[in-house]
């Protein structure tokens, strides 16, 4: 078996328990639930960061990782209790010391077991205990990588791509090369590549060469930003603040290029909040940087993700672009981190281990003593506080790179107005006018489906989910009702399920209903809907986006999903249909989010000429709408002042402790006892609220109850939480209450 560079060399010796010498006791972090750290007997003292196979329970063999903590085996005390390690899988440490330090920090910060963080951090291919030997052959050694053949697209290949008449597989291969030269194994198998080569569509080349070096000269603002960034060598956080289209990405590219040029080993991590944005950045940077760029996100196969991580680990890839999980990559020599659209909520993982990749990217930069750049048109209030406190440096791009025109704004007062299918008559007229001018209009509505409520006007029955505290949403395309929280589906009833009356009505509007209404009102227009129902996969989403870009749609209905980062040249007007929902939210961040949405959505309109933003609201007097007339910074300052007055984060720190159980009383009791125990233990500097039911307290037949822990500062919170965890560990968990933490929650649930 070949020696593998990622630290692989399998020598699974399946000795029976008795055959193995028991000389040491090693602490092993399990890579499967319960992700605990358990002791096992071992023949040798084991260094950290090696995967091992260990027995768990009666018959299972599971993966674990050595912690590097061990002691001598004592036959009299350890004798009966301990099981032996079945096999040591790696001969070289799988992760670096720096990487381990970072993962350990993350585990501590979010009150997670180290094993759980490892299981999240390691590529899936390394976590399958059944396929360890089989996989080994898949990985190539460093020497083999160097020998790989690079291909580029020939002119004939380019021509073939632009014609419609080529096969699917061929198109896929050629498209990959459209942005960048690639190694053979990144395109297709050897045989197929040779075939394409024989037909003259691709040609071998030495290594990655850039065909079209677009030289974009930075404008003076961008240059000033670059100058500031080039001074940053040690840890520091800079915030590149500029509206969409102000040229932030160009600044990233220029900075990356300088860093790569100044040091032949330098690496950069560029985070994007979503797959589609990561893909876009990858395509753009591939054309502009003559180095290997790795791409990591959840739409890539396990194999692709492994290869990306490996290239980052051995230093071959100089830039890693990825969504939040990319922070786990083990860099050979990381020199800078960039977080694009740093305000985006998608940086927070909302299930299992609730970590925030943006915050952890900053923590990682601190550990490695390197600079961080956060880019956004709408930085979070938390970010503005850091800027005000002079901890972080603000770098502003005030002008748009291409146009400098402020969008036109219409606040359409719909109080006491009869809406037609969810639209004011004025808005319908305006849409009509835009269509006459052959312009695209984008309509935003943050609710999927057809109608949010099916309602019986005879008996007041409502379409509620049987498993959650919420309504089921009617979807006409499937003729079903869907629960957007647990995924339950039911047929759309024709008669009321409660009283049998023929009086069912659909109340409210979802994207499907708006789509249908538009088709009715504007029969000649091409209407396109983009939400997770019809653009659930990355590929579907990209295809819809491409359709919009090519101008193949006149009216586009979308959820917030569409508000980010895309460039639609022919889009002049954006209308927000449901702005008011923010004012009825219980979340103290709702207005901040509305302000961000307005700015981001506004950024979609008129990127190359003057745009128009239309907002339907019955609360025109709300100050947040002024964000469209002022700078976002002013609005953020206003929000920050409110937070300070109300003592909300960032003027304090929050953490939730959730208890989950099918019986609401069991979950509540557990937290009541916990609260009492915390009081008895006299943990200082924190305040506790609850137990209270979570906002959506019943979800998928489980009740969720929460304690809100409040501390003056994050450091105090970090001192208190481990104490609370110890208390929880000691508490009897009656009938399996699931307990988990959400440190620095981003949304109220
Ligand atoms: P952002 O990342 O802030 O949205 P981009 O960097 O994508 O902005 O720039 C928006 C558009 O303006 C892009 O098409 C980009 O190529 C162009 N652009 C940016 N800076 C310049 C410049 N200095 N000269 C010419 N075009 C530029
Ligand atoms: Zn009824
Ligand atoms: Zn449900």
XYZ file of C-alpha atoms and ligand atoms in Angstrom:
778
model
C 0.000 0.000 0.000
C 1.329 3.400 -0.887
C 2.419 5.946 1.638
C -0.158 8.665 1.471
C 0.479 12.271 1.937
C -2.580 13.151 3.930
C -1.184 11.116 6.747
C -2.453 7.840 5.504
C -0.999 4.481 5.906
C -3.297 1.805 6.981
C -1.965 -0.950 9.087
C -5.037 -2.403 10.605
C -3.878 -5.237 12.742
C -6.945 -7.064 13.823
C -5.464 -8.686 16.851
C -7.838 -9.976 19.454
C -8.011 -8.184 22.776
C -5.856 -10.764 24.524
C -3.090 -10.680 21.957
C -2.479 -6.974 22.409
C -0.041 -5.735 24.919
C -1.581 -3.231 27.289
C 1.125 -0.771 28.203
C -0.597 2.596 28.061
C -3.973 4.220 28.544
C -4.802 6.714 25.818
C -7.567 9.274 25.742
C -9.519 9.025 22.504
C -12.061 11.501 21.113
C -14.876 9.599 19.457
C -15.764 10.775 15.956
C -19.328 9.464 16.288
C -22.060 10.238 18.825
C -21.743 10.672 21.782
C -18.467 12.303 20.611
C -17.078 11.792 24.096
C -13.464 11.404 25.189
C -12.953 7.835 26.452
C -9.922 5.925 27.707
C -8.591 2.888 25.865
C -5.661 0.588 26.505
C -2.892 0.640 23.934
C 0.355 -1.056 23.167
C 2.266 2.107 22.351
C 2.058 5.652 23.556
C 0.158 7.445 20.828
C 0.824 10.991 19.638
C -2.189 13.216 18.918
C -4.131 13.478 15.642
C -4.129 9.852 14.562
C -7.365 8.132 13.706
C -7.975 4.905 15.535
C -10.625 2.237 15.443
C -12.019 1.536 18.897
C -14.721 -0.715 20.298
C -17.879 1.012 21.458
C -20.754 -0.743 23.154
C -21.199 -4.423 22.442
C -20.218 -5.039 18.866
C -19.381 -1.740 17.285
C -16.045 -0.519 16.032
C -16.014 3.219 15.572
C -13.529 5.892 14.610
C -11.791 8.006 17.155
C -8.845 10.365 17.201
C -5.907 10.287 19.544
C -5.679 13.281 21.833
C -2.030 12.831 22.682
C -2.995 12.407 26.306
C -1.871 9.078 27.777
C -0.470 7.512 30.902
C 0.993 4.203 31.946
C -1.320 1.220 32.200
C -1.913 -0.105 35.708
C -3.061 -3.686 35.590
C -4.638 -3.728 39.044
C -6.911 -0.701 38.541
C -7.332 -0.547 34.770
C -7.500 -4.289 34.257
C -11.156 -5.166 33.796
C -12.645 -1.827 32.857
C -10.673 -0.818 29.817
C -11.012 -1.992 26.266
C -8.096 -1.928 23.866
C -7.720 0.162 20.742
C -8.500 -2.109 17.798
C -6.257 -0.441 15.260
C -4.287 2.687 14.627
C -5.144 3.948 11.181
C -2.794 6.830 10.502
C 0.937 6.813 10.811
C 1.295 10.531 10.291
C -0.660 13.150 12.138
C -3.820 13.829 10.198
C -4.129 17.485 11.185
C -1.557 20.058 12.119
C -1.019 21.452 15.580
C -2.352 24.850 14.424
C -5.494 23.260 13.100
C -6.017 21.322 16.317
C -5.590 24.473 18.348
C -8.231 26.198 16.293
C -10.699 23.312 16.485
C -10.144 23.153 20.209
C -10.910 26.840 20.507
C -14.104 26.386 18.535
C -15.186 23.432 20.670
C -14.613 25.380 23.856
C -16.369 28.474 22.599
C -19.524 26.648 21.553
C -19.547 24.157 24.443
C -19.165 21.218 22.113
C -17.175 18.024 22.505
C -13.903 18.037 20.619
C -14.897 14.831 18.828
C -17.988 16.522 17.440
C -15.919 19.390 16.077
C -13.464 16.932 14.526
C -16.298 15.020 12.891
C -17.505 18.266 11.383
C -14.036 19.424 10.400
C -12.628 16.337 8.720
C -13.597 15.513 5.138
C -16.314 12.879 5.020
C -14.048 10.497 3.171
C -11.896 10.233 6.265
C -14.806 9.456 8.543
C -16.136 6.245 7.101
C -14.839 3.481 9.325
C -15.928 0.781 6.906
C -14.117 2.050 3.860
C -10.738 2.973 5.216
C -8.661 0.564 3.210
C -10.692 0.877 0.057
C -10.294 4.642 0.032
C -6.587 4.701 0.477
C -5.904 3.809 -3.101
C -7.882 6.820 -4.217
C -5.458 9.346 -2.803
C -2.352 10.180 -4.657
C 0.983 11.121 -3.275
C 2.529 14.542 -3.612
C 4.859 13.302 -6.364
C 2.018 12.001 -8.424
C 0.196 15.301 -8.209
C 3.199 17.149 -9.543
C 3.297 14.899 -12.546
C -0.298 15.498 -13.491
C -1.053 16.791 -16.961
C -2.731 20.148 -17.357
C -5.186 20.911 -20.092
C -6.452 24.118 -21.607
C -9.350 24.852 -23.880
C -8.407 25.359 -27.550
C -10.098 27.841 -29.869
C -11.920 24.920 -31.432
C -13.016 23.900 -27.958
C -14.326 27.382 -27.283
C -16.247 27.319 -30.511
C -17.698 23.922 -29.708
C -18.866 25.286 -26.368
C -20.690 28.160 -27.958
C -22.605 25.914 -30.325
C -25.582 24.112 -28.915
C -24.897 20.783 -30.533
C -22.484 19.048 -28.224
C -23.066 16.170 -25.890
C -23.710 16.651 -22.219
C -20.537 15.023 -20.996
C -18.440 16.917 -23.479
C -20.046 20.196 -22.488
C -19.383 19.492 -18.847
C -15.696 18.899 -19.458
C -15.231 21.886 -21.716
C -17.141 24.170 -19.358
C -14.789 23.279 -16.550
C -11.915 24.524 -18.686
C -13.690 27.678 -19.723
C -12.536 29.471 -16.588
C -9.198 27.973 -15.902
C -6.694 25.380 -16.995
C -7.021 22.243 -14.950
C -5.222 19.051 -14.120
C -6.509 16.032 -16.010
C -8.134 14.420 -12.977
C -10.196 17.514 -12.400
C -11.753 17.219 -15.862
C -12.494 13.598 -16.648
C -10.727 10.270 -16.810
C -7.515 9.968 -18.809
C -9.100 8.202 -21.740
C -11.810 10.787 -22.235
C -9.341 13.655 -21.988
C -7.175 12.049 -24.667
C -10.227 11.698 -26.838
C -11.035 15.397 -26.501
C -7.389 16.148 -27.182
C -7.371 14.072 -30.368
C -10.394 15.987 -31.562
C -8.524 19.229 -30.963
C -10.926 20.573 -28.369
C -8.420 20.659 -25.556
C -4.651 20.769 -25.491
C -2.009 19.905 -22.927
C -0.193 22.748 -21.260
C 2.592 23.054 -18.717
C 0.624 24.266 -15.775
C -2.048 26.786 -15.096
C -1.691 29.704 -17.471
C -4.053 32.610 -17.638
C -5.432 33.231 -21.067
C -7.161 36.528 -20.571
C -5.536 38.714 -18.004
C -8.197 41.364 -17.713
C -6.361 44.327 -16.404
C -8.675 46.371 -14.281
C -7.095 49.446 -12.875
C -8.282 50.214 -9.417
C -9.944 53.562 -8.928
C -8.570 55.916 -6.295
C -10.839 54.653 -3.521
C -9.970 51.064 -4.248
C -6.296 51.960 -4.349
C -6.542 53.684 -0.991
C -8.222 50.569 0.414
C -5.466 48.379 -0.980
C -2.795 50.593 0.535
C -4.364 50.250 3.969
C -4.621 46.477 3.565
C -1.029 46.092 2.448
C 0.106 47.518 5.767
C -1.614 44.739 7.675
C 0.803 41.980 8.484
C -0.307 40.862 11.947
C -3.745 40.082 13.257
C -6.216 42.873 12.634
C -9.773 43.143 11.394
C -10.654 45.523 8.571
C -14.151 46.113 7.286
C -14.517 46.888 3.608
C -17.799 48.726 3.510
C -19.304 49.518 0.145
C -22.551 48.965 -1.666
C -22.878 46.162 -4.156
C -21.007 47.149 -7.248
C -18.620 49.481 -5.453
C -15.750 47.217 -6.402
C -15.077 45.257 -3.214
C -14.307 42.060 -5.081
C -11.730 43.894 -7.164
C -10.055 44.996 -3.944
C -10.021 41.382 -2.703
C -8.425 40.280 -5.952
C -5.774 42.982 -5.867
C -4.930 42.241 -2.234
C -4.782 38.498 -2.831
C -2.504 39.039 -5.793
C -0.119 41.176 -3.748
C 0.007 38.648 -0.937
C 0.624 35.754 -3.336
C 3.373 37.701 -5.074
C 5.114 38.668 -1.875
C 5.458 35.127 -0.615
C 5.673 31.995 -2.703
C 3.949 29.913 -0.074
C 1.185 32.283 0.914
C -2.375 31.029 1.122
C -5.659 32.893 1.399
C -9.070 31.802 2.618
C -12.045 33.495 0.991
C -15.411 32.714 2.555
C -18.761 33.210 0.858
C -22.109 32.722 2.555
C -23.684 30.605 -0.153
C -22.809 27.978 -2.712
C -23.858 30.123 -5.653
C -21.707 33.025 -4.482
C -18.732 30.761 -3.836
C -19.091 29.415 -7.377
C -19.269 32.913 -8.812
C -16.180 34.025 -6.912
C -14.369 30.884 -7.995
C -15.086 31.543 -11.666
C -14.089 35.171 -11.366
C -10.871 34.591 -9.431
C -9.846 31.664 -11.614
C -9.674 33.994 -14.569
C -7.627 36.525 -12.698
C -5.120 34.621 -10.594
C -2.501 32.321 -12.028
C -2.464 29.963 -9.073
C -4.374 26.866 -8.119
C -7.641 27.751 -6.439
C -9.571 25.188 -4.436
C -13.314 25.323 -4.019
C -15.244 23.738 -1.201
C -18.964 23.626 -0.547
C -21.693 21.116 0.109
C -22.667 20.708 -3.542
C -19.256 19.167 -4.264
C -18.806 15.434 -3.960
C -16.968 13.953 -1.002
C -14.114 13.145 -3.326
C -13.896 16.710 -4.651
C -14.022 18.129 -1.177
C -11.303 15.809 -0.031
C -9.102 16.783 -2.951
C -9.663 20.467 -2.212
C -8.695 19.987 1.433
C -5.675 17.976 0.454
C -4.459 20.627 -1.960
C -4.850 23.206 0.794
C -3.018 21.041 3.282
C -0.027 20.348 1.129
C 0.209 23.963 -0.003
C -0.585 23.306 -3.636
C -3.775 25.346 -3.606
C -2.975 28.944 -2.832
C -6.502 30.153 -2.438
C -9.435 28.322 -0.883
C -12.877 29.649 -1.703
C -15.697 28.088 0.231
C -18.822 28.290 2.292
C -18.700 28.139 6.076
C -17.175 24.667 6.414
C -14.036 25.918 4.660
C -12.870 27.387 7.975
C -12.030 23.839 9.037
C -9.434 23.355 6.326
C -5.928 22.682 7.560
C -3.828 25.302 5.784
C -0.154 24.793 5.170
C 0.582 28.521 5.471
C -2.438 30.750 5.781
C -1.703 34.449 5.364
C -5.041 36.215 5.224
C -8.754 35.614 5.552
C -11.493 37.397 3.630
C -15.150 37.052 4.555
C -17.403 38.275 1.774
C -20.942 39.437 2.617
C -19.907 39.188 6.241
C -23.338 40.169 7.545
C -24.964 37.087 6.085
C -26.847 34.809 8.461
C -25.807 31.743 6.500
C -22.414 31.924 8.175
C -24.095 30.517 11.226
C -24.837 26.824 11.225
C -28.269 26.492 12.742
C -28.330 22.834 13.593
C -26.218 20.423 15.575
C -23.089 22.365 16.348
C -24.195 25.976 16.140
C -21.043 27.785 15.136
C -20.591 31.062 13.325
C -17.978 30.752 10.587
C -17.434 34.499 10.418
C -16.619 34.758 14.123
C -14.451 31.657 13.976
C -12.611 32.965 10.907
C -11.632 35.925 13.041
C -10.612 33.632 15.898
C -8.487 31.596 13.506
C -6.788 34.727 12.193
C -6.017 35.718 15.746
C -4.455 32.323 16.489
C -2.351 32.551 13.352
C -1.660 36.260 13.759
C -2.806 37.229 10.285
C -5.150 39.941 8.966
C -8.870 39.524 8.286
C -10.957 41.496 5.833
C -14.748 41.556 6.184
C -16.668 42.843 3.180
C -20.265 44.030 3.129
C -22.676 46.706 2.019
C -24.591 46.181 5.245
C -22.322 45.130 8.109
C -24.088 43.933 11.227
C -24.645 46.251 14.150
C -22.054 44.158 16.045
C -19.491 45.052 13.407
C -20.271 48.761 13.678
C -19.760 48.592 17.407
C -16.273 47.164 16.928
C -15.573 49.969 14.498
C -16.866 52.609 16.911
C -14.758 51.135 19.687
C -11.762 51.364 17.333
C -11.053 47.654 17.543
C -11.678 47.160 13.855
C -10.791 49.492 11.014
C -13.380 50.813 8.617
C -12.385 51.064 4.956
C -15.198 52.614 2.954
C -15.864 52.570 -0.753
C -18.337 55.383 -1.167
C -18.825 55.308 -4.896
C -20.109 52.662 -7.152
C -17.435 51.528 -9.584
C -19.776 51.675 -12.533
C -22.563 54.116 -11.814
C -22.969 56.553 -9.075
C -26.667 57.166 -9.178
C -28.909 56.858 -6.177
C -31.916 54.676 -6.740
C -35.367 56.179 -6.972
C -37.548 55.189 -4.043
C -41.286 54.783 -3.783
C -42.884 54.138 -0.421
C -46.278 52.868 -1.450
C -48.687 53.397 1.446
C -51.087 50.472 1.439
C -52.839 51.268 4.699
C -56.595 51.222 3.950
C -55.877 50.279 0.364
C -57.612 47.315 -1.251
C -54.917 45.128 -2.694
C -55.445 43.293 -5.943
C -53.898 39.842 -5.580
C -51.439 41.298 -3.089
C -50.557 44.315 -5.270
C -51.624 47.929 -5.077
C -53.171 49.266 -8.272
C -50.302 51.764 -8.489
C -47.731 49.017 -8.406
C -49.526 47.063 -11.119
C -49.520 50.171 -13.309
C -45.830 50.723 -12.678
C -45.000 47.121 -13.538
C -46.959 47.512 -16.737
C -45.013 50.637 -17.630
C -41.699 48.860 -17.034
C -42.787 45.976 -19.215
C -43.632 48.390 -22.023
C -40.069 49.703 -21.723
C -38.725 46.152 -21.968
C -37.234 46.260 -18.492
C -37.084 43.491 -15.933
C -38.904 43.808 -12.616
C -38.028 41.771 -9.539
C -40.685 41.165 -6.888
C -39.678 40.133 -3.402
C -41.788 38.190 -1.012
C -40.352 36.211 1.805
C -42.845 33.416 1.790
C -42.812 30.337 -0.362
C -45.875 28.461 -1.526
C -49.247 29.679 -2.654
C -51.030 30.837 0.479
C -49.942 30.652 4.096
C -53.355 29.749 5.480
C -56.185 27.561 4.354
C -59.166 28.671 6.382
C -62.751 27.481 6.756
C -65.107 30.428 6.977
C -67.861 28.261 8.479
C -66.049 26.874 11.508
C -62.736 28.803 11.630
C -60.663 25.678 11.009
C -57.098 26.513 9.918
C -54.547 24.342 8.177
C -52.288 23.648 11.127
C -49.426 21.167 11.126
C -50.103 18.162 13.329
C -46.494 18.088 14.506
C -45.497 21.743 14.797
C -46.778 25.043 16.097
C -47.410 26.478 12.682
C -49.693 26.589 9.695
C -49.313 24.337 6.729
C -48.784 26.291 3.551
C -50.879 25.550 0.488
C -48.854 24.774 -2.644
C -50.886 24.663 -5.809
C -48.246 23.058 -8.029
C -48.290 19.933 -5.893
C -51.934 20.414 -4.814
C -50.728 19.763 -1.292
C -50.206 21.506 1.999
C -46.606 21.602 3.179
C -45.182 22.277 6.603
C -42.080 24.380 6.042
C -40.663 23.341 9.402
C -40.927 19.551 9.548
C -41.639 18.817 5.903
C -44.955 17.033 6.493
C -47.192 17.002 3.436
C -50.966 16.571 3.212
C -53.426 16.670 0.373
C -55.233 19.952 -0.099
C -58.734 19.256 1.189
C -61.698 20.269 -0.946
C -64.100 20.295 2.009
C -63.331 21.428 5.525
C -61.797 18.492 7.434
C -63.515 19.697 10.609
C -67.074 20.594 9.621
C -67.285 19.329 6.070
C -68.396 22.694 4.692
C -67.490 23.759 1.198
C -66.184 27.059 2.507
C -62.408 26.782 2.412
C -60.489 29.943 1.570
C -56.872 30.678 0.937
C -55.600 33.637 2.922
C -52.426 35.592 2.391
C -49.801 35.381 -0.311
C -46.838 33.235 -1.105
C -44.515 33.374 -4.109
C -46.622 30.912 -6.093
C -49.753 33.009 -5.666
C -47.914 36.149 -6.710
C -46.543 34.292 -9.724
C -50.056 33.218 -10.757
C -51.403 36.722 -10.252
C -48.669 38.177 -12.449
C -49.401 35.653 -15.178
C -53.054 36.684 -15.029
C -52.387 40.403 -15.055
C -49.593 40.362 -17.617
C -50.331 37.436 -19.908
C -47.618 38.418 -22.382
C -44.834 38.710 -19.845
C -42.469 35.862 -19.115
C -42.772 35.240 -15.376
C -40.081 33.361 -13.477
C -40.218 32.264 -9.864
C -37.045 31.599 -7.886
C -37.403 30.050 -4.442
C -36.270 26.840 -2.786
C -39.280 24.984 -4.227
C -38.146 25.294 -7.815
C -34.484 26.140 -7.292
C -33.697 23.766 -4.471
C -30.519 22.424 -5.974
C -27.522 24.509 -6.778
C -27.808 23.546 -10.419
C -31.459 24.560 -10.725
C -30.637 27.830 -9.014
C -27.749 28.561 -11.358
C -29.904 27.810 -14.378
C -32.615 30.203 -13.222
C -30.045 32.897 -12.489
C -28.552 32.421 -15.934
C -32.010 32.769 -17.480
C -32.478 36.087 -15.700
C -29.026 37.271 -16.755
C -29.750 36.430 -20.367
C -32.920 38.508 -20.133
C -35.201 35.528 -20.683
C -37.595 36.625 -17.964
C -39.531 39.862 -17.640
C -40.997 39.485 -14.187
C -39.134 37.618 -11.488
C -40.693 36.574 -8.200
C -38.239 35.610 -5.520
C -37.633 35.108 -1.843
C -34.742 36.726 -0.022
C -32.582 34.085 -1.559
C -32.333 36.110 -4.687
C -31.305 39.304 -2.936
C -27.643 38.427 -2.713
C -24.742 39.250 -4.891
C -26.039 38.488 -8.360
C -25.670 40.832 -11.235
C -28.695 41.312 -13.485
C -27.827 43.898 -16.124
C -31.356 44.461 -17.376
C -33.040 44.830 -14.020
C -34.298 48.314 -13.281
C -36.944 47.919 -10.622
C -37.311 45.910 -7.465
C -40.541 45.790 -5.486
C -40.743 44.560 -1.895
C -44.222 43.203 -1.239
C -44.134 42.268 2.439
C -41.906 44.782 4.229
C -44.323 45.063 7.163
C -43.668 41.610 8.580
C -40.468 42.981 10.193
C -42.490 45.266 12.468
C -44.465 42.372 13.897
C -41.479 40.190 14.702
C -40.404 39.401 18.256
C -36.764 39.375 17.222
C -34.880 42.506 18.221
C -32.915 42.242 14.984
C -35.945 42.325 12.693
C -35.577 45.987 11.777
C -31.882 45.646 11.169
C -32.669 42.806 8.802
C -35.286 44.829 6.996
C -32.808 47.669 6.552
C -30.227 45.229 5.190
C -32.760 43.651 2.909
C -33.777 47.036 1.489
C -30.170 47.959 0.770
C -29.280 44.543 -0.637
C -32.407 44.362 -2.740
C -31.811 47.902 -3.899
C -28.372 46.766 -4.972
C -30.042 44.405 -7.423
C -31.749 47.207 -9.307
C -30.061 49.389 -11.839
C -26.487 48.285 -11.408
C -25.665 49.864 -14.700
C -28.150 52.712 -14.636
C -30.558 54.333 -12.218
C -32.639 51.793 -10.323
C -36.013 52.034 -8.691
C -37.040 50.487 -5.384
C -40.709 50.146 -4.621
C -41.881 49.232 -1.150
C -45.425 48.339 -0.234
C -46.038 49.125 3.416
C -48.801 50.263 5.701
C -46.243 51.846 8.025
C -44.554 54.432 5.812
C -43.635 56.523 8.853
C -41.139 53.933 10.164
C -37.699 55.467 10.320
C -35.988 52.369 8.995
C -37.215 53.214 5.489
C -34.955 56.255 5.573
C -32.047 53.864 5.097
C -32.708 54.247 1.406
C -32.042 57.987 1.583
C -29.086 57.888 3.926
C -26.021 55.757 4.155
C -26.358 52.334 5.690
C -23.830 53.431 8.279
C -26.237 56.066 9.610
C -29.037 53.544 9.893
C -26.708 51.095 11.621
C -25.730 53.782 14.136
C -29.387 54.373 14.886
C -29.934 50.655 15.406
C -26.833 50.478 17.574
C -28.143 53.285 19.792
C -31.397 51.380 20.253
C -29.501 48.228 21.185
C -27.512 50.142 23.742
C -30.588 51.686 25.276
C -32.404 48.377 25.432
C -29.299 46.490 26.529
C -29.439 43.987 23.710
C -26.352 42.418 22.098
C -23.731 43.625 21.286
C -24.115 45.454 24.613
C -24.393 42.117 26.358
C -23.848 38.484 25.394
C -26.579 35.903 24.909
C -26.611 32.144 24.933
C -29.570 29.815 24.779
C -29.776 26.452 26.427
C -32.437 24.393 24.700
C -34.114 21.324 26.111
C -35.950 19.114 23.671
C -38.534 16.498 24.563
C -41.828 15.101 23.330
C -43.374 16.058 26.672
C -43.269 19.788 27.258
C -43.419 19.305 31.059
C -40.307 17.109 31.064
C -38.316 19.676 29.083
C -39.546 22.532 31.277
C -38.845 20.697 34.524
C -35.354 19.880 33.405
C -34.551 23.524 32.794
C -36.226 24.633 36.050
C -33.989 22.274 37.965
C -30.985 23.454 35.954
C -31.804 27.053 36.741
C -32.025 26.248 40.438
C -28.737 24.360 40.307
C -27.024 27.275 38.601
C -28.305 29.560 41.357
C -27.076 27.128 44.029
C -23.643 27.036 42.444
C -23.431 30.787 42.536
C -22.114 31.322 39.027
C -21.289 34.986 38.816
C -21.919 37.684 36.215
C -24.864 36.062 34.511
C -28.584 36.538 34.461
C -31.022 33.771 33.563
C -34.433 34.070 31.964
C -36.794 31.154 31.620
C -37.569 28.396 31.161
C -39.802 29.677 28.399
C -41.159 27.871 25.366
C -39.159 28.613 22.220
C -40.833 30.818 19.598
C -41.880 27.811 17.647
C -42.026 25.571 20.622
C -43.363 22.467 18.977
C -41.499 21.271 15.955
C -41.740 17.825 14.474
C -43.532 16.491 17.575
C -40.829 17.662 19.948
C -41.230 20.531 22.325
C -38.444 22.968 22.699
C -38.025 24.968 25.872
C -35.201 27.385 26.503
C -33.198 29.223 29.102
C -31.726 32.512 28.037
C -28.383 33.212 29.655
C -27.322 36.827 29.632
C -23.879 38.126 30.512
C -22.409 41.602 30.318
C -19.647 40.509 27.968
C -18.647 37.507 25.939
C -15.688 36.812 28.214
C -17.988 36.498 31.213
C -20.233 34.203 29.235
C -17.244 32.065 28.316
C -16.376 31.709 31.997
C -19.920 30.804 33.007
C -20.879 28.316 30.305
C -18.335 25.591 31.135
C -19.572 25.699 34.737
C -23.131 25.282 33.544
C -22.062 22.416 31.340
C -20.533 20.663 34.311
C -23.800 21.033 36.181
C -25.753 19.600 33.265
C -23.382 16.646 33.040
C -24.128 15.818 36.664
C -27.893 16.149 36.354
C -29.985 13.012 35.889
C -31.431 13.259 32.389
C -34.879 11.844 32.890
C -36.244 10.065 29.842
C -33.668 11.416 27.452
C -34.028 15.167 27.352
C -31.804 16.463 24.578
C -29.878 19.530 25.684
C -27.908 21.833 23.457
C -26.378 25.287 23.452
C -26.643 28.176 21.084
C -23.886 30.632 21.924
C -24.303 34.087 20.308
C -27.659 33.185 18.744
C -28.428 35.033 15.545
C -32.135 34.431 15.337
C -34.738 33.933 17.971
C -36.264 30.535 17.606
P -18.694 44.413 -5.312
O -17.859 43.242 -4.970
O -18.541 45.553 -4.347
O -20.115 44.097 -5.596
P -17.277 44.298 -7.829
O -15.853 44.221 -7.451
O -17.962 43.050 -8.227
O -18.124 45.025 -6.668
O -17.422 45.388 -8.965
C -18.651 45.640 -9.628
C -18.400 45.736 -11.121
O -17.562 46.844 -11.365
C -17.698 44.540 -11.686
O -18.217 44.248 -12.949
C -16.252 44.963 -11.769
O -15.570 44.279 -12.793
C -16.377 46.446 -12.049
N -15.266 47.193 -11.481
C -14.876 47.218 -10.211
N -13.820 48.016 -10.022
C -13.525 48.527 -11.231
C -12.522 49.438 -11.729
N -11.627 49.974 -10.919
N -12.533 49.698 -13.040
C -13.453 49.167 -13.857
N -14.402 48.317 -13.471
C -14.457 47.991 -12.171
Zn -65.143 24.085 8.724
Zn -44.658 20.587 10.816
